[in-house]
């Protein structure tokens, strides 16, 4: 069984920064793509950023230039550095990973971490 656990959320003022982490643990053979999504109340889950195992990243237009995704393959961890945060960034943030485990390929989700941007 594989678990994805996010951390680093919280309350921040507009213009501030946060760094989210998501660590994968369990019976992992290898992790391919990892990504971050978010879901605000009453809205659909939205893709924010993705990163391949070799470090190629892509971003949604809404966060390009403000958010940076990175990963540490040795730690099976993906990060999201969020700068210049805005009230509209308030949401539950989820990590996602595509991985091999016990001979099968899976897509997993973390439980989410709340980010609130407010003065």
PDB file of C-alpha atoms in Angstrom:
ATOM      1  CA  UNK A   1       0.000   0.000   0.000  1.00  0.00           C
ATOM      2  CA  UNK A   2       1.235   3.466  -0.884  1.00  0.00           C
ATOM      3  CA  UNK A   3       0.418   6.652   0.957  1.00  0.00           C
ATOM      4  CA  UNK A   4       0.840  10.263  -0.151  1.00  0.00           C
ATOM      5  CA  UNK A   5       0.957  12.737   2.709  1.00  0.00           C
ATOM      6  CA  UNK A   6       0.901  16.497   2.162  1.00  0.00           C
ATOM      7  CA  UNK A   7       2.160  19.059   4.635  1.00  0.00           C
ATOM      8  CA  UNK A   8       2.965  22.750   4.780  1.00  0.00           C
ATOM      9  CA  UNK A   9      -0.458  24.303   4.373  1.00  0.00           C
ATOM     10  CA  UNK A  10      -1.767  27.051   6.598  1.00  0.00           C
ATOM     11  CA  UNK A  11      -2.873  30.660   6.824  1.00  0.00           C
ATOM     12  CA  UNK A  12      -0.812  33.293   5.003  1.00  0.00           C
ATOM     13  CA  UNK A  13      -1.328  36.946   4.175  1.00  0.00           C
ATOM     14  CA  UNK A  14      -1.733  38.113   0.582  1.00  0.00           C
ATOM     15  CA  UNK A  15       1.672  38.447  -1.038  1.00  0.00           C
ATOM     16  CA  UNK A  16       3.157  35.831   1.244  1.00  0.00           C
ATOM     17  CA  UNK A  17       4.713  32.455   0.521  1.00  0.00           C
ATOM     18  CA  UNK A  18       4.232  28.838   1.493  1.00  0.00           C
ATOM     19  CA  UNK A  19       6.032  25.648   0.615  1.00  0.00           C
ATOM     20  CA  UNK A  20       4.005  22.460   0.378  1.00  0.00           C
ATOM     21  CA  UNK A  21       5.521  19.001   0.587  1.00  0.00           C
ATOM     22  CA  UNK A  22       4.113  15.623  -0.369  1.00  0.00           C
ATOM     23  CA  UNK A  23       5.918  12.468   0.651  1.00  0.00           C
ATOM     24  CA  UNK A  24       5.116   9.060  -0.799  1.00  0.00           C
ATOM     25  CA  UNK A  25       5.720   5.971   1.309  1.00  0.00           C
ATOM     26  CA  UNK A  26       4.999   2.274   1.179  1.00  0.00           C
ATOM     27  CA  UNK A  27       5.609  -0.409  -1.403  1.00  0.00           C
ATOM     28  CA  UNK A  28       6.866   1.850  -4.169  1.00  0.00           C
ATOM     29  CA  UNK A  29       9.001   0.501  -6.972  1.00  0.00           C
ATOM     30  CA  UNK A  30       9.248   3.798  -8.828  1.00  0.00           C
ATOM     31  CA  UNK A  31       7.348   7.042  -9.235  1.00  0.00           C
ATOM     32  CA  UNK A  32       6.826   8.613 -12.643  1.00  0.00           C
ATOM     33  CA  UNK A  33       4.974  11.910 -12.893  1.00  0.00           C
ATOM     34  CA  UNK A  34       3.993  13.876  -9.797  1.00  0.00           C
ATOM     35  CA  UNK A  35       1.648  16.833  -9.698  1.00  0.00           C
ATOM     36  CA  UNK A  36      -0.221  19.328  -7.580  1.00  0.00           C
ATOM     37  CA  UNK A  37      -3.912  20.150  -7.821  1.00  0.00           C
ATOM     38  CA  UNK A  38      -6.240  22.293  -5.769  1.00  0.00           C
ATOM     39  CA  UNK A  39      -9.940  22.515  -5.117  1.00  0.00           C
ATOM     40  CA  UNK A  40     -11.719  25.582  -3.841  1.00  0.00           C
ATOM     41  CA  UNK A  41     -15.212  25.393  -2.291  1.00  0.00           C
ATOM     42  CA  UNK A  42     -17.836  24.957  -4.973  1.00  0.00           C
ATOM     43  CA  UNK A  43     -15.267  24.495  -7.736  1.00  0.00           C
ATOM     44  CA  UNK A  44     -13.788  21.552  -9.590  1.00  0.00           C
ATOM     45  CA  UNK A  45     -10.339  20.216  -8.824  1.00  0.00           C
ATOM     46  CA  UNK A  46      -7.812  22.213 -10.834  1.00  0.00           C
ATOM     47  CA  UNK A  47      -4.399  21.144 -12.145  1.00  0.00           C
ATOM     48  CA  UNK A  48      -1.611  23.455 -11.004  1.00  0.00           C
ATOM     49  CA  UNK A  49       1.748  21.931 -11.876  1.00  0.00           C
ATOM     50  CA  UNK A  50       3.302  18.649 -12.889  1.00  0.00           C
ATOM     51  CA  UNK A  51       6.836  17.281 -12.983  1.00  0.00           C
ATOM     52  CA  UNK A  52       8.339  14.219 -14.639  1.00  0.00           C
ATOM     53  CA  UNK A  53      10.842  11.920 -12.997  1.00  0.00           C
ATOM     54  CA  UNK A  54      13.611  13.682 -14.906  1.00  0.00           C
ATOM     55  CA  UNK A  55      12.494  17.120 -13.715  1.00  0.00           C
ATOM     56  CA  UNK A  56      10.558  18.565 -16.647  1.00  0.00           C
ATOM     57  CA  UNK A  57       7.803  20.771 -15.278  1.00  0.00           C
ATOM     58  CA  UNK A  58       4.663  22.359 -16.628  1.00  0.00           C
ATOM     59  CA  UNK A  59       2.258  24.812 -15.058  1.00  0.00           C
ATOM     60  CA  UNK A  60      -1.265  26.103 -15.294  1.00  0.00           C
ATOM     61  CA  UNK A  61      -1.456  29.674 -16.530  1.00  0.00           C
ATOM     62  CA  UNK A  62      -3.049  30.724 -13.236  1.00  0.00           C
ATOM     63  CA  UNK A  63       0.132  29.949 -11.281  1.00  0.00           C
ATOM     64  CA  UNK A  64       2.890  30.275 -13.866  1.00  0.00           C
ATOM     65  CA  UNK A  65       5.621  32.582 -12.575  1.00  0.00           C
ATOM     66  CA  UNK A  66       4.388  32.392  -8.961  1.00  0.00           C
ATOM     67  CA  UNK A  67       4.528  28.660  -8.148  1.00  0.00           C
ATOM     68  CA  UNK A  68       7.460  26.294  -8.610  1.00  0.00           C
ATOM     69  CA  UNK A  69       7.244  22.507  -8.504  1.00  0.00           C
ATOM     70  CA  UNK A  70      10.262  20.373  -7.663  1.00  0.00           C
ATOM     71  CA  UNK A  71      10.950  16.841  -6.476  1.00  0.00           C
ATOM     72  CA  UNK A  72      13.498  14.760  -4.631  1.00  0.00           C
ATOM     73  CA  UNK A  73      13.467  11.272  -6.116  1.00  0.00           C
ATOM     74  CA  UNK A  74      15.604   9.864  -3.318  1.00  0.00           C
ATOM     75  CA  UNK A  75      12.952  10.939  -0.810  1.00  0.00           C
ATOM     76  CA  UNK A  76       9.925  10.208  -3.042  1.00  0.00           C
ATOM     77  CA  UNK A  77       8.822  13.746  -2.306  1.00  0.00           C
ATOM     78  CA  UNK A  78       7.371  16.535  -4.409  1.00  0.00           C
ATOM     79  CA  UNK A  79       7.295  20.189  -3.386  1.00  0.00           C
ATOM     80  CA  UNK A  80       5.316  23.243  -4.381  1.00  0.00           C
ATOM     81  CA  UNK A  81       6.844  26.620  -3.617  1.00  0.00           C
ATOM     82  CA  UNK A  82       4.088  29.219  -3.723  1.00  0.00           C
ATOM     83  CA  UNK A  83       4.977  32.900  -3.860  1.00  0.00           C
ATOM     84  CA  UNK A  84       2.934  36.088  -4.263  1.00  0.00           C
ATOM     85  CA  UNK A  85      -0.118  34.325  -2.899  1.00  0.00           C
ATOM     86  CA  UNK A  86      -3.536  35.808  -3.564  1.00  0.00           C
ATOM     87  CA  UNK A  87      -6.881  35.319  -1.799  1.00  0.00           C
ATOM     88  CA  UNK A  88      -8.072  33.372  -4.844  1.00  0.00           C
ATOM     89  CA  UNK A  89      -5.344  30.796  -4.148  1.00  0.00           C
ATOM     90  CA  UNK A  90      -7.336  29.699  -1.091  1.00  0.00           C
ATOM     91  CA  UNK A  91      -8.171  26.020  -1.545  1.00  0.00           C
ATOM     92  CA  UNK A  92      -7.366  22.488  -0.463  1.00  0.00           C
ATOM     93  CA  UNK A  93      -4.168  21.433  -2.198  1.00  0.00           C
ATOM     94  CA  UNK A  94      -3.647  17.822  -3.272  1.00  0.00           C
ATOM     95  CA  UNK A  95      -0.645  15.974  -4.580  1.00  0.00           C
ATOM     96  CA  UNK A  96      -0.884  13.260  -7.181  1.00  0.00           C
ATOM     97  CA  UNK A  97       1.578  10.605  -8.257  1.00  0.00           C
ATOM     98  CA  UNK A  98       1.764   7.914 -10.922  1.00  0.00           C
ATOM     99  CA  UNK A  99       3.771   4.987  -9.616  1.00  0.00           C
ATOM    100  CA  UNK A 100       4.663   1.322  -9.954  1.00  0.00           C
ATOM    101  CA  UNK A 101       3.942  -0.902  -6.978  1.00  0.00           C
ATOM    102  CA  UNK A 102       3.903  -4.705  -6.744  1.00  0.00           C
ATOM    103  CA  UNK A 103       3.977  -5.024 -10.510  1.00  0.00           C
ATOM    104  CA  UNK A 104       1.039  -2.722 -11.196  1.00  0.00           C
ATOM    105  CA  UNK A 105       0.676   0.934 -12.181  1.00  0.00           C
ATOM    106  CA  UNK A 106      -1.375   3.280 -10.031  1.00  0.00           C
ATOM    107  CA  UNK A 107      -2.404   6.891  -9.687  1.00  0.00           C
ATOM    108  CA  UNK A 108      -2.573   8.017  -6.089  1.00  0.00           C
ATOM    109  CA  UNK A 109      -3.810  11.087  -4.249  1.00  0.00           C
ATOM    110  CA  UNK A 110      -2.932  12.652  -0.950  1.00  0.00           C
ATOM    111  CA  UNK A 111      -5.547  13.661   1.596  1.00  0.00           C
ATOM    112  CA  UNK A 112      -5.084  17.362   0.954  1.00  0.00           C
ATOM    113  CA  UNK A 113      -3.767  20.314   2.905  1.00  0.00           C
ATOM    114  CA  UNK A 114      -5.652  23.555   3.405  1.00  0.00           C
ATOM    115  CA  UNK A 115      -4.140  26.821   2.195  1.00  0.00           C
ATOM    116  CA  UNK A 116      -5.899  30.022   3.220  1.00  0.00           C
ATOM    117  CA  UNK A 117      -4.748  33.400   1.920  1.00  0.00           C
ATOM    118  CA  UNK A 118      -6.299  36.181   3.928  1.00  0.00           C
ATOM    119  CA  UNK A 119      -5.407  39.344   5.772  1.00  0.00           C
TER     120      UNK A 119
END
